[in-house]
XYZ file of N, CA, C and O in Angstrom:
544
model
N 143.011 -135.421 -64.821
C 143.774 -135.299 -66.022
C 144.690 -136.490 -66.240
O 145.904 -136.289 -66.271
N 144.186 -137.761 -66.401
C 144.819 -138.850 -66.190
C 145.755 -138.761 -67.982
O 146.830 -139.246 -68.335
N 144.809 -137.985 -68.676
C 145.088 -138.373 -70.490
C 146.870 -137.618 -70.573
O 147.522 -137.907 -71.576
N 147.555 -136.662 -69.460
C 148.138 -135.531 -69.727
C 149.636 -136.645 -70.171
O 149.961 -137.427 -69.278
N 150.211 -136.672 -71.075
C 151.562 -137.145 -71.255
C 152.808 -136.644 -70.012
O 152.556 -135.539 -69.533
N 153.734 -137.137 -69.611
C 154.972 -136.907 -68.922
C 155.869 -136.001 -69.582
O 156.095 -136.571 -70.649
N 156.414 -135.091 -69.574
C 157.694 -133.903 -70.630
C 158.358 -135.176 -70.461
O 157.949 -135.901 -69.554
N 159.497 -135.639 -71.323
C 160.525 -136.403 -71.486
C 161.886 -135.610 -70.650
O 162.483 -134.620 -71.070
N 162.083 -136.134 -69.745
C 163.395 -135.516 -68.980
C 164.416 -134.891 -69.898
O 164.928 -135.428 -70.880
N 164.669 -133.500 -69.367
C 166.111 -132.973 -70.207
C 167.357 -133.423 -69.727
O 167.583 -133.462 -68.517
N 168.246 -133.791 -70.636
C 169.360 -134.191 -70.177
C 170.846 -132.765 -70.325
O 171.308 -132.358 -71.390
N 171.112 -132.477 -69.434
C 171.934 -130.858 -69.306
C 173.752 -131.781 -70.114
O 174.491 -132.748 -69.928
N 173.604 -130.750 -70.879
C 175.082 -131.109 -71.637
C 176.274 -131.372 -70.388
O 176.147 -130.986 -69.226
N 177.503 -132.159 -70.969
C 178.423 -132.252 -69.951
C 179.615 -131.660 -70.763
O 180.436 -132.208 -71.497
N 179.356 -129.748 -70.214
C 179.913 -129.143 -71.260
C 181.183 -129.068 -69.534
O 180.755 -129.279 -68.399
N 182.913 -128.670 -69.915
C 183.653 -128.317 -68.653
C 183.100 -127.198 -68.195
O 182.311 -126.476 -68.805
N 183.624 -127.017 -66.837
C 182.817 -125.682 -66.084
C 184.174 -125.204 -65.753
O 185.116 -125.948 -66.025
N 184.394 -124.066 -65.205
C 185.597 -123.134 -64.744
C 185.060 -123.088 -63.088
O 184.147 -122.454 -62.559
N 185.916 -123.918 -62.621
C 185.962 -123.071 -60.474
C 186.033 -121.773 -60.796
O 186.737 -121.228 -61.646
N 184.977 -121.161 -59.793
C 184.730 -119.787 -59.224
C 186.230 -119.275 -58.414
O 186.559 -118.092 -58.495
N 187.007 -120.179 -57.711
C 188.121 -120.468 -56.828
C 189.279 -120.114 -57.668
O 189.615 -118.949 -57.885
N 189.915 -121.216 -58.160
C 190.894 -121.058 -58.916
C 191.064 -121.427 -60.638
O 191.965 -121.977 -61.270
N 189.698 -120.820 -61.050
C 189.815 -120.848 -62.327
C 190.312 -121.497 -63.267
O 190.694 -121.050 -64.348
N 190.335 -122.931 -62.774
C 191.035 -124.146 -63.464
C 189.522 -124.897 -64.297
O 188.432 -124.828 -63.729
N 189.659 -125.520 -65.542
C 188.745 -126.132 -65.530
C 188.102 -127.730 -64.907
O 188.853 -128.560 -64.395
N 186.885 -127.904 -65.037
C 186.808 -129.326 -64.469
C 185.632 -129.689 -65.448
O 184.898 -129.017 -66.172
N 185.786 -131.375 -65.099
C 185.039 -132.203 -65.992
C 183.633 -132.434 -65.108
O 183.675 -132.152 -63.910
N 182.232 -133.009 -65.762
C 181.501 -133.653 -65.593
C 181.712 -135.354 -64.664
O 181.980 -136.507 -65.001
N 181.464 -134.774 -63.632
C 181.450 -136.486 -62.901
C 179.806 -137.083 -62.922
O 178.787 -136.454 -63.206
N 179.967 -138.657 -62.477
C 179.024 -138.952 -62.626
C 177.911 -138.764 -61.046
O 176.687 -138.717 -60.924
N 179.080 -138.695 -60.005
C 178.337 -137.807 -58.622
C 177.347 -136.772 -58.514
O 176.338 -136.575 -57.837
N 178.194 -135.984 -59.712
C 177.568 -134.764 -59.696
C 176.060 -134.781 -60.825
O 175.357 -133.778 -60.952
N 175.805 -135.965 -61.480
C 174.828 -135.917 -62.152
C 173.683 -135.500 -62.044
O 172.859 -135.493 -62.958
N 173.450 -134.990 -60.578
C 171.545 -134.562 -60.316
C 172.102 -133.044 -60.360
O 171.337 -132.345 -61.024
N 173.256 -132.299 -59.826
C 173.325 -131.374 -59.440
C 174.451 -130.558 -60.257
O 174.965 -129.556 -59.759
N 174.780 -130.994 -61.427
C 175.948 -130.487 -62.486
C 175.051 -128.871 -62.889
O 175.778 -127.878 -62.887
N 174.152 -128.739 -63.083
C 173.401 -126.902 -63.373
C 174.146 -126.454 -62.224
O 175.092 -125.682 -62.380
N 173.851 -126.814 -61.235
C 174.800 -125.546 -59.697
C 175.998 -126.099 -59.297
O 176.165 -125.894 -58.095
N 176.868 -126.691 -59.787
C 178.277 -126.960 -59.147
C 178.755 -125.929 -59.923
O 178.321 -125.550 -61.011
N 180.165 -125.279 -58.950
C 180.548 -124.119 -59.250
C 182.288 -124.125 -58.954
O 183.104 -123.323 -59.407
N 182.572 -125.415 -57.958
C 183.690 -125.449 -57.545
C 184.218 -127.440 -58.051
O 183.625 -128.518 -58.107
N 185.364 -127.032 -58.259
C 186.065 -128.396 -58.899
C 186.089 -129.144 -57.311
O 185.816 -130.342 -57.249
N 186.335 -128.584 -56.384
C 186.846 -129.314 -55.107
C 185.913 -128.924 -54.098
O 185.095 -128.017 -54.253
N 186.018 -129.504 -53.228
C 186.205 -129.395 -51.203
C 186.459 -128.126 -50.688
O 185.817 -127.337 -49.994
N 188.166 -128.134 -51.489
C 188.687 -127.061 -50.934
C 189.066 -125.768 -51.369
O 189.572 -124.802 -50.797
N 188.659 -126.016 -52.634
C 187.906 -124.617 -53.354
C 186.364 -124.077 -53.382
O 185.859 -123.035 -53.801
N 185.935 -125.031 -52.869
C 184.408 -124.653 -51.726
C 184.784 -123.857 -50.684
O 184.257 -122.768 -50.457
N 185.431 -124.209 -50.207
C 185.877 -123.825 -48.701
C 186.732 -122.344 -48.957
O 186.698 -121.357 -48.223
N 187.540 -122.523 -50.289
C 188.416 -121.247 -49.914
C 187.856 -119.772 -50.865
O 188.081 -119.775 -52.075
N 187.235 -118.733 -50.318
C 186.812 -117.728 -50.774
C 187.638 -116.773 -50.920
O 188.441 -116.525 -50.020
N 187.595 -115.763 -52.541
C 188.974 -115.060 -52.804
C 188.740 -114.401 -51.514
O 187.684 -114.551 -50.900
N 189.922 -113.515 -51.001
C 189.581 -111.947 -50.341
C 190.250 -111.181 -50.556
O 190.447 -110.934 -51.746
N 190.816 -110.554 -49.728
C 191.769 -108.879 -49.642
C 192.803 -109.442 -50.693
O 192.841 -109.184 -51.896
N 193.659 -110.297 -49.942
C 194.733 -110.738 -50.736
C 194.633 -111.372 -52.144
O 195.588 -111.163 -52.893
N 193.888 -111.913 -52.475
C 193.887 -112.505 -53.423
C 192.624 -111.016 -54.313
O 192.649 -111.734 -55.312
N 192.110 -110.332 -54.559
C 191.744 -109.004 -54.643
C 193.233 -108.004 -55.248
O 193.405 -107.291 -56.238
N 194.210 -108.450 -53.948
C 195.482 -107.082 -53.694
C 196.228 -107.882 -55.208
O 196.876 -107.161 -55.967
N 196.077 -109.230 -55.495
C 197.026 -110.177 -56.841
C 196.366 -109.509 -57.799
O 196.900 -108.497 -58.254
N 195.434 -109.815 -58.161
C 194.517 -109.600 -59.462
C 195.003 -107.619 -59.525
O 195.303 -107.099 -60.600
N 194.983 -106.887 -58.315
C 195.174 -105.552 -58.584
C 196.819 -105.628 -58.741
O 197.319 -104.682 -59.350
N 197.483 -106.395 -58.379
C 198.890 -106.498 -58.822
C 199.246 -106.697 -59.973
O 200.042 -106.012 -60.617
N 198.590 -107.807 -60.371
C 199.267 -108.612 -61.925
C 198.643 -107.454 -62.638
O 199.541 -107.025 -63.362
N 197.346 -106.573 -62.846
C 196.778 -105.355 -63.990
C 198.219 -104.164 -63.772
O 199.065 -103.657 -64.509
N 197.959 -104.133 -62.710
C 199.004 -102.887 -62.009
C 200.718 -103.091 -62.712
O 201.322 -102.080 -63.069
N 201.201 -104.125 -62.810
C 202.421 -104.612 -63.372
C 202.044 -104.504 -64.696
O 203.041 -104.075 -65.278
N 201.094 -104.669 -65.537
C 201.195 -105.041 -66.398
C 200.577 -103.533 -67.377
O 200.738 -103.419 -68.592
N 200.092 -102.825 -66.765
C 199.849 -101.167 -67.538
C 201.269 -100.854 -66.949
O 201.491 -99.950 -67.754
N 202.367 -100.882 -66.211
C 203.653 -100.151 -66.037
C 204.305 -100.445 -67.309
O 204.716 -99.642 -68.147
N 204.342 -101.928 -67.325
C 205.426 -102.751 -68.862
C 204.833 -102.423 -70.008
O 205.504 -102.346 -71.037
N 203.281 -102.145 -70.003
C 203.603 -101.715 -71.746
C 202.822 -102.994 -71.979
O 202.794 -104.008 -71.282
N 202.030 -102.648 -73.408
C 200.954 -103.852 -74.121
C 201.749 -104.727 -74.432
O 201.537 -105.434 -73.447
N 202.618 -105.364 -75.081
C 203.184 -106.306 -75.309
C 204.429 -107.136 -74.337
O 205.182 -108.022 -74.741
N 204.377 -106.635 -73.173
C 205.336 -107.157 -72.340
C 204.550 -108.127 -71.658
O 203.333 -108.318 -71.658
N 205.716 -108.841 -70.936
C 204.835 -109.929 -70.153
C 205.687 -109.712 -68.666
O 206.847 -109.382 -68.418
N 204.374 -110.109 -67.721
C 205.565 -110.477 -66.147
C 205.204 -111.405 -65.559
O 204.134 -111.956 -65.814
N 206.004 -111.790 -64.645
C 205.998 -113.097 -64.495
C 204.986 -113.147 -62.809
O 205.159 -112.195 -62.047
N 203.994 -114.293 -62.380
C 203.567 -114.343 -61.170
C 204.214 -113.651 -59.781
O 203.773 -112.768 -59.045
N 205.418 -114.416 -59.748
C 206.594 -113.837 -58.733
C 206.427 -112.789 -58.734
O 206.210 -112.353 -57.603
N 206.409 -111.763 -59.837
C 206.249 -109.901 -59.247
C 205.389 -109.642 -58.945
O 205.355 -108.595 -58.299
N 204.074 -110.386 -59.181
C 202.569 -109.502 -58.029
C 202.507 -110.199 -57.105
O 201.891 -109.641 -56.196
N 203.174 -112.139 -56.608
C 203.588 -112.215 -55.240
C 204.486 -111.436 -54.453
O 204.289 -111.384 -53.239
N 205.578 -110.735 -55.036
C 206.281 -110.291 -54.197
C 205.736 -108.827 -54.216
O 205.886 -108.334 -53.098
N 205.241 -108.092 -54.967
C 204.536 -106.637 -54.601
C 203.371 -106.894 -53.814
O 202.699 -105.881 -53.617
N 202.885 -108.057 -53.253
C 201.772 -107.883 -52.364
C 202.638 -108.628 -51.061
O 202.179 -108.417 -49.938
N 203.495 -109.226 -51.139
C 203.966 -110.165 -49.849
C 205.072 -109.343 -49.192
O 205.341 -109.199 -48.000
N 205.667 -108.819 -50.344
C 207.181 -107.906 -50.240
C 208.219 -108.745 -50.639
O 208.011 -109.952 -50.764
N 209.079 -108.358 -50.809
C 210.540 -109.140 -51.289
C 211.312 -109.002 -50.714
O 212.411 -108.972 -51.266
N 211.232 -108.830 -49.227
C 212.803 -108.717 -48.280
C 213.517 -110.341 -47.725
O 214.642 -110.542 -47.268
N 212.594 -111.155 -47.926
C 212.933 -112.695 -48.291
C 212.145 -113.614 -49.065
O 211.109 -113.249 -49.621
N 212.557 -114.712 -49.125
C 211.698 -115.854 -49.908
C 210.795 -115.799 -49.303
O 209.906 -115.167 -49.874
N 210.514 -116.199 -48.271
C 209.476 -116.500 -47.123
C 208.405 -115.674 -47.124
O 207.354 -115.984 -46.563
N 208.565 -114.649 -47.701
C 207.575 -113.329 -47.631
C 206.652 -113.673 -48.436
O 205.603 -114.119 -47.971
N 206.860 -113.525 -50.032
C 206.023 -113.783 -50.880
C 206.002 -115.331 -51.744
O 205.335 -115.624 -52.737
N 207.204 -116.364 -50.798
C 206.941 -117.824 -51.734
C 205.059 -118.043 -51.439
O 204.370 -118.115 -52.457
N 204.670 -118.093 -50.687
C 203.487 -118.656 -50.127
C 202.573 -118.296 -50.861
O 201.544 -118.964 -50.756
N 202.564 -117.233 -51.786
C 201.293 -116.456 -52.446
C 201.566 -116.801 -53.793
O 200.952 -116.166 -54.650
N 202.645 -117.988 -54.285
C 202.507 -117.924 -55.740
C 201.384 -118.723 -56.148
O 201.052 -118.586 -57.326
N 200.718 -119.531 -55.438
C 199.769 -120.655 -56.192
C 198.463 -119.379 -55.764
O 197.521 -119.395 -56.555
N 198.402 -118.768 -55.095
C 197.186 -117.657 -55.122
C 197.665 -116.701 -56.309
O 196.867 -116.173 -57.083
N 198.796 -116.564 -56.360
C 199.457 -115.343 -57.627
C 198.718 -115.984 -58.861
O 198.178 -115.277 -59.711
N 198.722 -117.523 -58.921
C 198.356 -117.986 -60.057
C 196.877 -118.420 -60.486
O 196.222 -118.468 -61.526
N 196.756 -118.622 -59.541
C 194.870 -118.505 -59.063
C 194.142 -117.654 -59.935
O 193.304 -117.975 -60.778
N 194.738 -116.059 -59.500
C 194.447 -114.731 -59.778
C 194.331 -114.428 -60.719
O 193.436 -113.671 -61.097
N 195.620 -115.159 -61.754
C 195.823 -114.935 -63.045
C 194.795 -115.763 -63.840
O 194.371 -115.208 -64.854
N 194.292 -117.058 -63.549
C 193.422 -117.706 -64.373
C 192.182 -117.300 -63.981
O 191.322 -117.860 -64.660
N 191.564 -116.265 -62.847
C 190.909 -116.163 -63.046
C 190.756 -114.193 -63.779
O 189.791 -113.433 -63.868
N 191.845 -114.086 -64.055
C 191.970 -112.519 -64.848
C 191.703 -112.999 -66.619
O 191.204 -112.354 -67.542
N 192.408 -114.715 -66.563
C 192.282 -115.272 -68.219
C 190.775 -115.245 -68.253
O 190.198 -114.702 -69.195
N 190.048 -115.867 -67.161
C 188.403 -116.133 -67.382
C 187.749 -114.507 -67.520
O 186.920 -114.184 -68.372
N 188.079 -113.983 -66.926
C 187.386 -112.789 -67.188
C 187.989 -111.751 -68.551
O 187.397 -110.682 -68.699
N 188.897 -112.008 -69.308
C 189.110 -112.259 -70.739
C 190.408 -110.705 -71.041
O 190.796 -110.136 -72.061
N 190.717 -110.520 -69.473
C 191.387 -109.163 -69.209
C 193.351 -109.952 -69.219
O 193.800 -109.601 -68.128
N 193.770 -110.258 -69.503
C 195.168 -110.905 -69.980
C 194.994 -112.310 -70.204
O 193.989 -112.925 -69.847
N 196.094 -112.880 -70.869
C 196.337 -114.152 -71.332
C 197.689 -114.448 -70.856
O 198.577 -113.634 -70.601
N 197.731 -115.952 -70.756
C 199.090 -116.856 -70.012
C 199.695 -117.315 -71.255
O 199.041 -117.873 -72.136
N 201.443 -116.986 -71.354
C 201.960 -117.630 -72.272
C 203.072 -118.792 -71.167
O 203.267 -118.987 -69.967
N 203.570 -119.327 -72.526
C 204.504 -120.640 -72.306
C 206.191 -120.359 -73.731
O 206.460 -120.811 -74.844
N 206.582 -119.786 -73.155
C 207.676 -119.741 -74.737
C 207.408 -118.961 -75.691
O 207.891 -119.125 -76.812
N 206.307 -117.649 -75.282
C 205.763 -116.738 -76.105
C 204.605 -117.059 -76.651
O 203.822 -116.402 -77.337
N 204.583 -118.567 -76.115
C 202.731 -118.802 -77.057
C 201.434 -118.606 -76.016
O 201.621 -118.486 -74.805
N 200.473 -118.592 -76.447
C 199.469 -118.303 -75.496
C 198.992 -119.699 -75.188
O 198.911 -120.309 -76.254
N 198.564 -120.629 -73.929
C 198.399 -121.397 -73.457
C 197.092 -121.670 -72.989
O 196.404 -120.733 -73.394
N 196.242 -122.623 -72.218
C 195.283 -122.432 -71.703
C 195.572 -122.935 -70.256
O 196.141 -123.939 -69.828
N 194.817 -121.592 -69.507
C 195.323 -121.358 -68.239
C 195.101 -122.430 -67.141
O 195.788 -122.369 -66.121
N 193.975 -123.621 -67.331
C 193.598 -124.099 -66.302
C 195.159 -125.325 -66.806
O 195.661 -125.905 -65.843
N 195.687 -125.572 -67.983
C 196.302 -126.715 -68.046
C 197.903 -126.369 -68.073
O 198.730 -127.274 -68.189
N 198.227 -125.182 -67.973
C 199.217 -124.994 -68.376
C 200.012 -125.275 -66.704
O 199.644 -125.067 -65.548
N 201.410 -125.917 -67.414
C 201.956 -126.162 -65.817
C 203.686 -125.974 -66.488
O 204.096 -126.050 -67.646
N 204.458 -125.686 -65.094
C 205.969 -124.793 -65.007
C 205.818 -123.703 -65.537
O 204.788 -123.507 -66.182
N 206.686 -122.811 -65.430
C 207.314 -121.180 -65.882
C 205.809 -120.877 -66.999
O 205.444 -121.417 -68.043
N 205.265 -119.808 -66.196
C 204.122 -118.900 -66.731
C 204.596 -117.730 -67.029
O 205.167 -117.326 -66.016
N 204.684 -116.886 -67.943
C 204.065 -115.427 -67.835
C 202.706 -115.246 -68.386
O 201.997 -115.980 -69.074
N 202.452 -113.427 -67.629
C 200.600 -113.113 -68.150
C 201.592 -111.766 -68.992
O 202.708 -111.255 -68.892
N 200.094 -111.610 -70.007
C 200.527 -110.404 -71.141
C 199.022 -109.990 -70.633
O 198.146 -110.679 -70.111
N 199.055 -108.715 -70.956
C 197.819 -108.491 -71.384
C 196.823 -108.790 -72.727
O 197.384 -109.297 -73.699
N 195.744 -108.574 -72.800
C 194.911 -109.216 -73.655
C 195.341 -108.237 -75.038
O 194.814 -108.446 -76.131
């Protein structure tokens, strides 16, 4: 079948992807050009780090806080770090706020609350200082 033409290679859009990890978005590199269909993680070390219990116990924290307050209230990360770490010092629950926040962008990706900034709604992978989540 020497006559058979070649398909013309598809070229896969370099649309952003969302980490599976911490739900931040990321761009198209040119590394990743053979293998951009299965990359799933922005990093190394969001390869490496898989949610679990704790980060499970956030996501059931921040819903859990947020059916107590009522549809239009908002709370802030700090209360589902400190209801999963405890609050009898800093030390307890400082360590779990960048997982507290993890949790939350990935509660924005799954379309179950939204992150404001000054009452406005933000987008979660870019938004940076003083967060609250509302529900959706």
């Amino acid at each position: 079948m020497p006559d058979r033409k070649r398909k013309p290679e598809r070229t896969t859009p370099h649309r952003d992807k969302i980490c599976k990890t911490c739900g931040r978005t990321f761009e198209w590199r040119k590394k990743w050009e053979q293998d951009w269909d299965v990359i799933k993680y922005c990093s190394d070390a969001c390869r490496g780090h898989k949610p679990g219990a704790s980060d499970a116990a956030l996501e059931a924290a921040i819903l859990e806080l947020l059916a107590e307050r009522g549809r239009d209230k908002t709370i802030c990360p700090s209360e589902a770090a400190k209801a999963v770490g405890g609050d009898e010092t800093r030390r307890d629950w400082e360590g779990l706020m960048e997982p507290a926040r993890a949790a939350a962008r990935r509660l924005v990706a799954a379309g179950k609350i939204v992150i404001t900034q000054h009452g406005h709604v933000v987008d979660a992978s870019t938004a940076k200082g003083a967060i609250r989540l509302r529900l959706r």
